[in-house]
Amino acid sequence: AKKAIEAEDERTLIISQRMVSGIAQVMDAQEQVLRKERELLEARGKLSAIRKAKYKDHPAGSHE
């Protein structure tokens, strides 16, 4: 009976390690998504600033 309990504990430990690994993978993926979303917001901000500067100098409808 003691060996059966030890074997069960070993299986539980392996399952727990897999869960921790899986949780770590999820956290890493979430971190990557957040990083990319921040980069996207920064890129959109730059694009918006470029467009504002362009139209400030050359308003729509004015042909030079």
PDB file of N, CA and C in Angstrom:
ATOM      1  N   ALA A   1       0.833  -1.192   0.000  1.00  0.00           N
ATOM      2  CA  ALA A   1       0.000   0.000   0.000  1.00  0.00           C
ATOM      3  C   ALA A   1       0.873   1.250   0.000  1.00  0.00           C
ATOM      4  N   LYS A   2       1.994   1.173   0.731  1.00  0.00           N
ATOM      5  CA  LYS A   2       2.890   2.327   0.801  1.00  0.00           C
ATOM      6  C   LYS A   2       3.482   2.631  -0.567  1.00  0.00           C
ATOM      7  N   LYS A   3       3.833   1.579  -1.320  1.00  0.00           N
ATOM      8  CA  LYS A   3       4.383   1.786  -2.664  1.00  0.00           C
ATOM      9  C   LYS A   3       3.343   2.397  -3.590  1.00  0.00           C
ATOM     10  N   ALA A   4       2.095   2.003  -3.436  1.00  0.00           N
ATOM     11  CA  ALA A   4       1.020   2.565  -4.258  1.00  0.00           C
ATOM     12  C   ALA A   4       0.853   4.051  -3.960  1.00  0.00           C
ATOM     13  N   ILE A   5       0.942   4.410  -2.697  1.00  0.00           N
ATOM     14  CA  ILE A   5       0.834   5.825  -2.311  1.00  0.00           C
ATOM     15  C   ILE A   5       2.015   6.608  -2.872  1.00  0.00           C
ATOM     16  N   GLU A   6       3.219   6.035  -2.771  1.00  0.00           N
ATOM     17  CA  GLU A   6       4.403   6.707  -3.311  1.00  0.00           C
ATOM     18  C   GLU A   6       4.289   6.883  -4.821  1.00  0.00           C
ATOM     19  N   ALA A   7       3.777   5.863  -5.515  1.00  0.00           N
ATOM     20  CA  ALA A   7       3.601   5.956  -6.969  1.00  0.00           C
ATOM     21  C   ALA A   7       2.580   7.037  -7.304  1.00  0.00           C
ATOM     22  N   GLU A   8       1.510   7.104  -6.524  1.00  0.00           N
ATOM     23  CA  GLU A   8       0.483   8.139  -6.736  1.00  0.00           C
ATOM     24  C   GLU A   8       1.075   9.529  -6.495  1.00  0.00           C
ATOM     25  N   ASP A   9       1.885   9.654  -5.434  1.00  0.00           N
ATOM     26  CA  ASP A   9       2.535  10.938  -5.152  1.00  0.00           C
ATOM     27  C   ASP A   9       3.454  11.340  -6.303  1.00  0.00           C
ATOM     28  N   GLU A  10       4.158  10.366  -6.858  1.00  0.00           N
ATOM     29  CA  GLU A  10       5.060  10.629  -7.988  1.00  0.00           C
ATOM     30  C   GLU A  10       4.265  11.126  -9.195  1.00  0.00           C
ATOM     31  N   ARG A  11       3.141  10.476  -9.485  1.00  0.00           N
ATOM     32  CA  ARG A  11       2.288  10.903 -10.612  1.00  0.00           C
ATOM     33  C   ARG A  11       1.746  12.309 -10.372  1.00  0.00           C
ATOM     34  N   THR A  12       1.335  12.577  -9.134  1.00  0.00           N
ATOM     35  CA  THR A  12       0.813  13.907  -8.790  1.00  0.00           C
ATOM     36  C   THR A  12       1.892  14.958  -8.980  1.00  0.00           C
ATOM     37  N   LEU A  13       3.113  14.639  -8.585  1.00  0.00           N
ATOM     38  CA  LEU A  13       4.230  15.568  -8.745  1.00  0.00           C
ATOM     39  C   LEU A  13       4.478  15.859 -10.217  1.00  0.00           C
ATOM     40  N   ILE A  14       4.462  14.831 -11.052  1.00  0.00           N
ATOM     41  CA  ILE A  14       4.678  15.012 -12.490  1.00  0.00           C
ATOM     42  C   ILE A  14       3.565  15.865 -13.086  1.00  0.00           C
ATOM     43  N   ILE A  15       2.322  15.587 -12.704  1.00  0.00           N
ATOM     44  CA  ILE A  15       1.185  16.371 -13.205  1.00  0.00           C
ATOM     45  C   ILE A  15       1.322  17.824 -12.757  1.00  0.00           C
ATOM     46  N   SER A  16       1.707  18.037 -11.499  1.00  0.00           N
ATOM     47  CA  SER A  16       1.873  19.398 -10.986  1.00  0.00           C
ATOM     48  C   SER A  16       2.960  20.136 -11.756  1.00  0.00           C
ATOM     49  N   GLN A  17       4.065  19.460 -12.043  1.00  0.00           N
ATOM     50  CA  GLN A  17       5.146  20.083 -12.800  1.00  0.00           C
ATOM     51  C   GLN A  17       4.673  20.455 -14.196  1.00  0.00           C
ATOM     52  N   ARG A  18       3.864  19.605 -14.814  1.00  0.00           N
ATOM     53  CA  ARG A  18       3.330  19.907 -16.143  1.00  0.00           C
ATOM     54  C   ARG A  18       2.398  21.111 -16.088  1.00  0.00           C
ATOM     55  N   MET A  19       1.582  21.178 -15.030  1.00  0.00           N
ATOM     56  CA  MET A  19       0.663  22.314 -14.889  1.00  0.00           C
ATOM     57  C   MET A  19       1.443  23.605 -14.711  1.00  0.00           C
ATOM     58  N   VAL A  20       2.481  23.566 -13.897  1.00  0.00           N
ATOM     59  CA  VAL A  20       3.308  24.757 -13.683  1.00  0.00           C
ATOM     60  C   VAL A  20       3.955  25.169 -14.997  1.00  0.00           C
ATOM     61  N   SER A  21       4.450  24.199 -15.746  1.00  0.00           N
ATOM     62  CA  SER A  21       5.048  24.495 -17.046  1.00  0.00           C
ATOM     63  C   SER A  21       4.014  25.104 -17.978  1.00  0.00           C
ATOM     64  N   GLY A  22       2.811  24.554 -17.975  1.00  0.00           N
ATOM     65  CA  GLY A  22       1.737  25.076 -18.821  1.00  0.00           C
ATOM     66  C   GLY A  22       1.347  26.489 -18.423  1.00  0.00           C
ATOM     67  N   ILE A  23       1.273  26.732 -17.117  1.00  0.00           N
ATOM     68  CA  ILE A  23       0.938  28.075 -16.632  1.00  0.00           C
ATOM     69  C   ILE A  23       2.027  29.054 -17.041  1.00  0.00           C
ATOM     70  N   ALA A  24       3.280  28.642 -16.931  1.00  0.00           N
ATOM     71  CA  ALA A  24       4.390  29.510 -17.329  1.00  0.00           C
ATOM     72  C   ALA A  24       4.315  29.823 -18.815  1.00  0.00           C
ATOM     73  N   GLN A  25       3.953  28.836 -19.627  1.00  0.00           N
ATOM     74  CA  GLN A  25       3.824  29.066 -21.067  1.00  0.00           C
ATOM     75  C   GLN A  25       2.709  30.061 -21.354  1.00  0.00           C
ATOM     76  N   VAL A  26       1.599  29.936 -20.645  1.00  0.00           N
ATOM     77  CA  VAL A  26       0.484  30.871 -20.827  1.00  0.00           C
ATOM     78  C   VAL A  26       0.920  32.281 -20.438  1.00  0.00           C
ATOM     79  N   MET A  27       1.610  32.402 -19.323  1.00  0.00           N
ATOM     80  CA  MET A  27       2.065  33.718 -18.873  1.00  0.00           C
ATOM     81  C   MET A  27       3.040  34.335 -19.869  1.00  0.00           C
ATOM     82  N   ASP A  28       3.943  33.528 -20.409  1.00  0.00           N
ATOM     83  CA  ASP A  28       4.881  34.021 -21.420  1.00  0.00           C
ATOM     84  C   ASP A  28       4.140  34.502 -22.659  1.00  0.00           C
ATOM     85  N   ALA A  29       3.157  33.741 -23.092  1.00  0.00           N
ATOM     86  CA  ALA A  29       2.383  34.124 -24.276  1.00  0.00           C
ATOM     87  C   ALA A  29       1.615  35.414 -24.017  1.00  0.00           C
ATOM     88  N   GLN A  30       1.026  35.552 -22.829  1.00  0.00           N
ATOM     89  CA  GLN A  30       0.301  36.783 -22.489  1.00  0.00           C
ATOM     90  C   GLN A  30       1.246  37.978 -22.476  1.00  0.00           C
ATOM     91  N   GLU A  31       2.443  37.773 -21.955  1.00  0.00           N
ATOM     92  CA  GLU A  31       3.439  38.848 -21.926  1.00  0.00           C
ATOM     93  C   GLU A  31       3.801  39.281 -23.347  1.00  0.00           C
ATOM     94  N   GLN A  32       3.973  38.316 -24.240  1.00  0.00           N
ATOM     95  CA  GLN A  32       4.284  38.641 -25.633  1.00  0.00           C
ATOM     96  C   GLN A  32       3.147  39.414 -26.283  1.00  0.00           C
ATOM     97  N   VAL A  33       1.908  39.010 -26.014  1.00  0.00           N
ATOM     98  CA  VAL A  33       0.743  39.709 -26.576  1.00  0.00           C
ATOM     99  C   VAL A  33       0.710  41.148 -26.075  1.00  0.00           C
ATOM    100  N   LEU A  34       0.898  41.336 -24.778  1.00  0.00           N
ATOM    101  CA  LEU A  34       0.878  42.693 -24.217  1.00  0.00           C
ATOM    102  C   LEU A  34       1.993  43.550 -24.801  1.00  0.00           C
ATOM    103  N   ARG A  35       3.168  42.957 -24.986  1.00  0.00           N
ATOM    104  CA  ARG A  35       4.297  43.692 -25.570  1.00  0.00           C
ATOM    105  C   ARG A  35       3.963  44.119 -26.997  1.00  0.00           C
ATOM    106  N   LYS A  36       3.397  43.204 -27.779  1.00  0.00           N
ATOM    107  CA  LYS A  36       3.038  43.519 -29.171  1.00  0.00           C
ATOM    108  C   LYS A  36       1.931  44.569 -29.224  1.00  0.00           C
ATOM    109  N   GLU A  37       0.957  44.480 -28.305  1.00  0.00           N
ATOM    110  CA  GLU A  37      -0.113  45.476 -28.276  1.00  0.00           C
ATOM    111  C   GLU A  37       0.447  46.862 -27.966  1.00  0.00           C
ATOM    112  N   ARG A  38       1.404  46.930 -27.049  1.00  0.00           N
ATOM    113  CA  ARG A  38       2.039  48.211 -26.719  1.00  0.00           C
ATOM    114  C   ARG A  38       2.804  48.748 -27.925  1.00  0.00           C
ATOM    115  N   GLU A  39       3.530  47.872 -28.619  1.00  0.00           N
ATOM    116  CA  GLU A  39       4.251  48.282 -29.831  1.00  0.00           C
ATOM    117  C   GLU A  39       3.281  48.796 -30.887  1.00  0.00           C
ATOM    118  N   LEU A  40       2.142  48.128 -31.021  1.00  0.00           N
ATOM    119  CA  LEU A  40       1.135  48.544 -31.993  1.00  0.00           C
ATOM    120  C   LEU A  40       0.588  49.930 -31.645  1.00  0.00           C
ATOM    121  N   LEU A  41       0.303  50.163 -30.372  1.00  0.00           N
ATOM    122  CA  LEU A  41      -0.183  51.480 -29.954  1.00  0.00           C
ATOM    123  C   LEU A  41       0.853  52.565 -30.241  1.00  0.00           C
ATOM    124  N   GLU A  42       2.124  52.265 -29.974  1.00  0.00           N
ATOM    125  CA  GLU A  42       3.181  53.236 -30.250  1.00  0.00           C
ATOM    126  C   GLU A  42       3.277  53.519 -31.746  1.00  0.00           C
ATOM    127  N   ALA A  43       3.188  52.479 -32.564  1.00  0.00           N
ATOM    128  CA  ALA A  43       3.257  52.650 -34.016  1.00  0.00           C
ATOM    129  C   ALA A  43       2.064  53.461 -34.519  1.00  0.00           C
ATOM    130  N   ARG A  44       0.885  53.204 -33.973  1.00  0.00           N
ATOM    131  CA  ARG A  44      -0.303  53.982 -34.364  1.00  0.00           C
ATOM    132  C   ARG A  44      -0.137  55.447 -33.973  1.00  0.00           C
ATOM    133  N   GLY A  45       0.434  55.683 -32.805  1.00  0.00           N
ATOM    134  CA  GLY A  45       0.680  57.055 -32.354  1.00  0.00           C
ATOM    135  C   GLY A  45       1.638  57.778 -33.282  1.00  0.00           C
ATOM    136  N   LYS A  46       2.705  57.099 -33.697  1.00  0.00           N
ATOM    137  CA  LYS A  46       3.663  57.694 -34.635  1.00  0.00           C
ATOM    138  C   LYS A  46       2.996  58.005 -35.966  1.00  0.00           C
ATOM    139  N   LEU A  47       2.208  57.070 -36.468  1.00  0.00           N
ATOM    140  CA  LEU A  47       1.510  57.274 -37.738  1.00  0.00           C
ATOM    141  C   LEU A  47       0.558  58.460 -37.634  1.00  0.00           C
ATOM    142  N   SER A  48      -0.151  58.545 -36.535  1.00  0.00           N
ATOM    143  CA  SER A  48      -1.077  59.656 -36.326  1.00  0.00           C
ATOM    144  C   SER A  48      -0.325  60.983 -36.298  1.00  0.00           C
ATOM    145  N   ALA A  49       0.812  61.020 -35.617  1.00  0.00           N
ATOM    146  CA  ALA A  49       1.609  62.248 -35.547  1.00  0.00           C
ATOM    147  C   ALA A  49       2.116  62.644 -36.929  1.00  0.00           C
ATOM    148  N   ILE A  50       2.546  61.671 -37.713  1.00  0.00           N
ATOM    149  CA  ILE A  50       3.023  61.948 -39.077  1.00  0.00           C
ATOM    150  C   ILE A  50       1.893  62.525 -39.914  1.00  0.00           C
ATOM    151  N   ARG A  51       0.725  61.918 -39.819  1.00  0.00           N
ATOM    152  CA  ARG A  51      -0.429  62.397 -40.601  1.00  0.00           C
ATOM    153  C   ARG A  51      -0.845  63.798 -40.170  1.00  0.00           C
ATOM    154  N   LYS A  52      -0.855  64.051 -38.864  1.00  0.00           N
ATOM    155  CA  LYS A  52      -1.219  65.384 -38.381  1.00  0.00           C
ATOM    156  C   LYS A  52      -0.233  66.426 -38.885  1.00  0.00           C
ATOM    157  N   ALA A  53       1.054  66.102 -38.829  1.00  0.00           N
ATOM    158  CA  ALA A  53       2.073  67.040 -39.305  1.00  0.00           C
ATOM    159  C   ALA A  53       1.916  67.282 -40.798  1.00  0.00           C
ATOM    160  N   LYS A  54       1.610  66.240 -41.544  1.00  0.00           N
ATOM    161  CA  LYS A  54       1.455  66.358 -42.996  1.00  0.00           C
ATOM    162  C   LYS A  54       0.274  67.259 -43.340  1.00  0.00           C
ATOM    163  N   TYR A  55      -0.857  67.040 -42.683  1.00  0.00           N
ATOM    164  CA  TYR A  55      -2.054  67.806 -43.015  1.00  0.00           C
ATOM    165  C   TYR A  55      -2.024  69.208 -42.410  1.00  0.00           C
ATOM    166  N   LYS A  56      -1.214  69.398 -41.384  1.00  0.00           N
ATOM    167  CA  LYS A  56      -1.042  70.737 -40.827  1.00  0.00           C
ATOM    168  C   LYS A  56      -0.315  71.614 -41.844  1.00  0.00           C
ATOM    169  N   ASP A  57       0.698  71.039 -42.487  1.00  0.00           N
ATOM    170  CA  ASP A  57       1.472  71.766 -43.492  1.00  0.00           C
ATOM    171  C   ASP A  57       0.718  71.881 -44.806  1.00  0.00           C
ATOM    172  N   HIS A  58      -0.043  70.866 -45.161  1.00  0.00           N
ATOM    173  CA  HIS A  58      -0.782  70.827 -46.431  1.00  0.00           C
ATOM    174  C   HIS A  58      -2.214  70.377 -46.158  1.00  0.00           C
ATOM    175  N   PRO A  59      -3.087  71.291 -45.765  1.00  0.00           N
ATOM    176  CA  PRO A  59      -4.471  70.894 -45.474  1.00  0.00           C
ATOM    177  C   PRO A  59      -5.144  70.264 -46.684  1.00  0.00           C
ATOM    178  N   ALA A  60      -6.054  69.367 -46.413  1.00  0.00           N
ATOM    179  CA  ALA A  60      -6.793  68.707 -47.492  1.00  0.00           C
ATOM    180  C   ALA A  60      -7.560  69.757 -48.285  1.00  0.00           C
ATOM    181  N   GLY A  61      -7.575  69.618 -49.581  1.00  0.00           N
ATOM    182  CA  GLY A  61      -8.289  70.543 -50.442  1.00  0.00           C
ATOM    183  C   GLY A  61      -7.420  71.652 -50.989  1.00  0.00           C
ATOM    184  N   SER A  62      -6.251  71.871 -50.386  1.00  0.00           N
ATOM    185  CA  SER A  62      -5.360  72.896 -50.938  1.00  0.00           C
ATOM    186  C   SER A  62      -4.391  72.223 -51.885  1.00  0.00           C
ATOM    187  N   HIS A  63      -4.336  72.693 -53.098  1.00  0.00           N
ATOM    188  CA  HIS A  63      -3.455  72.116 -54.111  1.00  0.00           C
ATOM    189  C   HIS A  63      -2.352  73.102 -54.406  1.00  0.00           C
ATOM    190  N   GLU A  64      -1.143  72.650 -54.238  1.00  0.00           N
ATOM    191  CA  GLU A  64      -0.007  73.529 -54.514  1.00  0.00           C
ATOM    192  C   GLU A  64       0.709  73.100 -55.752  1.00  0.00           C
TER     193      GLU A  64
END
